[in-house]
């Protein structure tokens, strides 16, 4: 009887989830086509690229983004129907505990949590790279780096400074390059600007001044122009922040370590992305517990009341996630705490609702 009940609940859970998710993504795609149709026509995007490079990769990206929301809605929808048809009462009357009823719910949530993790950690990054390449080619305008007074630690012994960087032409203004031996400055290069030469794969430095510091005294070299290689390339300055989504989990951790060594001021945003890939799958279990506990009681007004409360809770979860994420990016909160606060808060709500659920 338990196996039959488990299969019944799992089939209802996953069936309702995938049906509602496919329906939503289809609607989102229709509206997205309507919004971007003029861009496709104006920039002559090939139909094959629109379908295979953009929308085939667009659908799983937004499916993963809205997954926890539709887990919540799906659980509330079909559990409210079970309660409305007195099926929950029948299960409890047959001697099945409420805790035992939760088992197939959490088995289904585990499947979706694993799916969410695998998608975000390994499948979506290359798909997102293809989608972003399409957007950068046919939809978005050229990226402009608006950062000023850029300070970077390139490695343990080297630091750079630029007043600003123009991504469209790969030019940095008021550039300086410092090389240290421990805490002792050994070499400093200053120039009016540097420009990336894509043919030579080198930097061209204009009006430069190099100071060499040695125990025997300082020496100075100046010049009007020079081609040289540095331990930086243009993509270190001209990548949008969402490019971090194109890295799988191992690459993301390596990238974060590298950016920390370089003193990148946007490191909090990168850490938030890394922690989200763990926190979101856990949200599947938390929202499932809340959904079952909230909708397992037969109430006057039927499914509509439970769906209304469920939508309010799910949107408040999204709101909290966005608010605390911005706190982390603004260095107000540690990234790991900002990402996990909504899960901690809603776990408490889920436990309270569980103990108030019908037994």
PDB file of N, CA and C in Angstrom, residues 2 15 21 35 40 51-52 54-55 57 62 107 120 124 136-137 165 234 269 278 285 292 294 299 308 310 317 324:
ATOM      1  N   UNK A   2       1.975   1.195   0.775  1.00  0.00           N
ATOM      2  CA  UNK A   2       2.871   2.355   0.829  1.00  0.00           C
ATOM      3  C   UNK A   2       3.484   2.638  -0.542  1.00  0.00           C
ATOM      4  N   UNK A  15       4.370  15.272 -12.165  1.00  0.00           N
ATOM      5  CA  UNK A  15       3.515  15.561 -13.321  1.00  0.00           C
ATOM      6  C   UNK A  15       3.014  16.992 -13.307  1.00  0.00           C
ATOM      7  N   UNK A  21       5.531  23.977 -15.441  1.00  0.00           N
ATOM      8  CA  UNK A  21       6.779  24.629 -15.840  1.00  0.00           C
ATOM      9  C   UNK A  21       6.861  24.769 -17.358  1.00  0.00           C
ATOM     10  N   UNK A  35       8.953  40.619 -27.871  1.00  0.00           N
ATOM     11  CA  UNK A  35       9.787  41.739 -27.440  1.00  0.00           C
ATOM     12  C   UNK A  35      11.027  41.906 -28.308  1.00  0.00           C
ATOM     13  N   UNK A  40      15.747  40.851 -33.950  1.00  0.00           N
ATOM     14  CA  UNK A  40      16.086  39.741 -34.837  1.00  0.00           C
ATOM     15  C   UNK A  40      16.054  40.187 -36.297  1.00  0.00           C
ATOM     16  N   UNK A  51      16.695  29.664 -32.945  1.00  0.00           N
ATOM     17  CA  UNK A  51      16.089  28.484 -32.312  1.00  0.00           C
ATOM     18  C   UNK A  51      17.116  27.698 -31.496  1.00  0.00           C
ATOM     19  N   UNK A  52      18.250  27.334 -32.137  1.00  0.00           N
ATOM     20  CA  UNK A  52      19.205  26.427 -31.508  1.00  0.00           C
ATOM     21  C   UNK A  52      20.143  27.119 -30.531  1.00  0.00           C
ATOM     22  N   UNK A  54      19.713  30.300 -29.193  1.00  0.00           N
ATOM     23  CA  UNK A  54      19.075  31.174 -28.206  1.00  0.00           C
ATOM     24  C   UNK A  54      17.983  30.454 -27.422  1.00  0.00           C
ATOM     25  N   UNK A  55      16.899  30.057 -28.090  1.00  0.00           N
ATOM     26  CA  UNK A  55      15.750  29.550 -27.335  1.00  0.00           C
ATOM     27  C   UNK A  55      15.958  28.146 -26.768  1.00  0.00           C
ATOM     28  N   UNK A  57      18.655  27.190 -25.450  1.00  0.00           N
ATOM     29  CA  UNK A  57      19.405  27.462 -24.223  1.00  0.00           C
ATOM     30  C   UNK A  57      18.673  28.424 -23.293  1.00  0.00           C
ATOM     31  N   UNK A  62      15.758  29.579 -17.766  1.00  0.00           N
ATOM     32  CA  UNK A  62      14.629  30.117 -17.008  1.00  0.00           C
ATOM     33  C   UNK A  62      13.864  29.021 -16.274  1.00  0.00           C
ATOM     34  N   UNK A 107      11.122  12.615  -1.665  1.00  0.00           N
ATOM     35  CA  UNK A 107      11.788  11.870  -2.745  1.00  0.00           C
ATOM     36  C   UNK A 107      11.682  12.633  -4.062  1.00  0.00           C
ATOM     37  N   UNK A 120      22.632  23.790 -12.915  1.00  0.00           N
ATOM     38  CA  UNK A 120      23.345  25.036 -12.616  1.00  0.00           C
ATOM     39  C   UNK A 120      24.856  24.856 -12.580  1.00  0.00           C
ATOM     40  N   UNK A 124      24.070  24.151 -17.551  1.00  0.00           N
ATOM     41  CA  UNK A 124      23.718  25.514 -17.937  1.00  0.00           C
ATOM     42  C   UNK A 124      24.907  26.399 -18.308  1.00  0.00           C
ATOM     43  N   UNK A 136      24.834  39.036 -27.299  1.00  0.00           N
ATOM     44  CA  UNK A 136      25.825  40.073 -27.556  1.00  0.00           C
ATOM     45  C   UNK A 136      25.943  40.400 -29.041  1.00  0.00           C
ATOM     46  N   UNK A 137      25.637  39.413 -29.890  1.00  0.00           N
ATOM     47  CA  UNK A 137      25.746  39.619 -31.331  1.00  0.00           C
ATOM     48  C   UNK A 137      24.495  40.262 -31.922  1.00  0.00           C
ATOM     49  N   UNK A 165      38.938  52.079 -18.290  1.00  0.00           N
ATOM     50  CA  UNK A 165      39.202  51.156 -19.387  1.00  0.00           C
ATOM     51  C   UNK A 165      38.051  51.223 -20.372  1.00  0.00           C
ATOM     52  N   UNK A 234      42.605  41.565 -22.490  1.00  0.00           N
ATOM     53  CA  UNK A 234      41.402  42.403 -22.490  1.00  0.00           C
ATOM     54  C   UNK A 234      40.197  41.804 -21.779  1.00  0.00           C
ATOM     55  N   UNK A 269      29.866  39.358  -5.835  1.00  0.00           N
ATOM     56  CA  UNK A 269      28.880  38.886  -6.799  1.00  0.00           C
ATOM     57  C   UNK A 269      29.225  37.488  -7.297  1.00  0.00           C
ATOM     58  N   UNK A 278      24.273  25.931  -4.530  1.00  0.00           N
ATOM     59  CA  UNK A 278      23.997  24.971  -3.458  1.00  0.00           C
ATOM     60  C   UNK A 278      22.699  25.324  -2.748  1.00  0.00           C
ATOM     61  N   UNK A 285      13.577  21.322  -0.909  1.00  0.00           N
ATOM     62  CA  UNK A 285      13.063  20.592   0.254  1.00  0.00           C
ATOM     63  C   UNK A 285      12.282  21.531   1.181  1.00  0.00           C
ATOM     64  N   UNK A 292       3.347  21.334   1.572  1.00  0.00           N
ATOM     65  CA  UNK A 292       2.539  20.218   2.083  1.00  0.00           C
ATOM     66  C   UNK A 292       1.864  20.600   3.399  1.00  0.00           C
ATOM     67  N   UNK A 294       1.080  23.470   4.522  1.00  0.00           N
ATOM     68  CA  UNK A 294       0.102  24.539   4.355  1.00  0.00           C
ATOM     69  C   UNK A 294      -1.190  24.062   3.700  1.00  0.00           C
ATOM     70  N   UNK A 299      -9.799  23.338   3.671  1.00  0.00           N
ATOM     71  CA  UNK A 299     -10.247  24.648   4.146  1.00  0.00           C
ATOM     72  C   UNK A 299     -11.409  25.149   3.301  1.00  0.00           C
ATOM     73  N   UNK A 308      -3.377  31.185  -3.142  1.00  0.00           N
ATOM     74  CA  UNK A 308      -3.114  32.600  -2.851  1.00  0.00           C
ATOM     75  C   UNK A 308      -2.042  32.762  -1.790  1.00  0.00           C
ATOM     76  N   UNK A 310       0.138  30.475  -0.952  1.00  0.00           N
ATOM     77  CA  UNK A 310       1.368  29.921  -1.501  1.00  0.00           C
ATOM     78  C   UNK A 310       2.095  30.898  -2.409  1.00  0.00           C
ATOM     79  N   UNK A 317       9.665  34.873  -0.798  1.00  0.00           N
ATOM     80  CA  UNK A 317      10.962  34.184  -0.805  1.00  0.00           C
ATOM     81  C   UNK A 317      11.873  34.799  -1.871  1.00  0.00           C
ATOM     82  N   UNK A 324      18.671  40.273   0.010  1.00  0.00           N
ATOM     83  CA  UNK A 324      19.898  39.864   0.699  1.00  0.00           C
ATOM     84  C   UNK A 324      21.058  39.687  -0.284  1.00  0.00           C
TER      85      UNK A 324
END
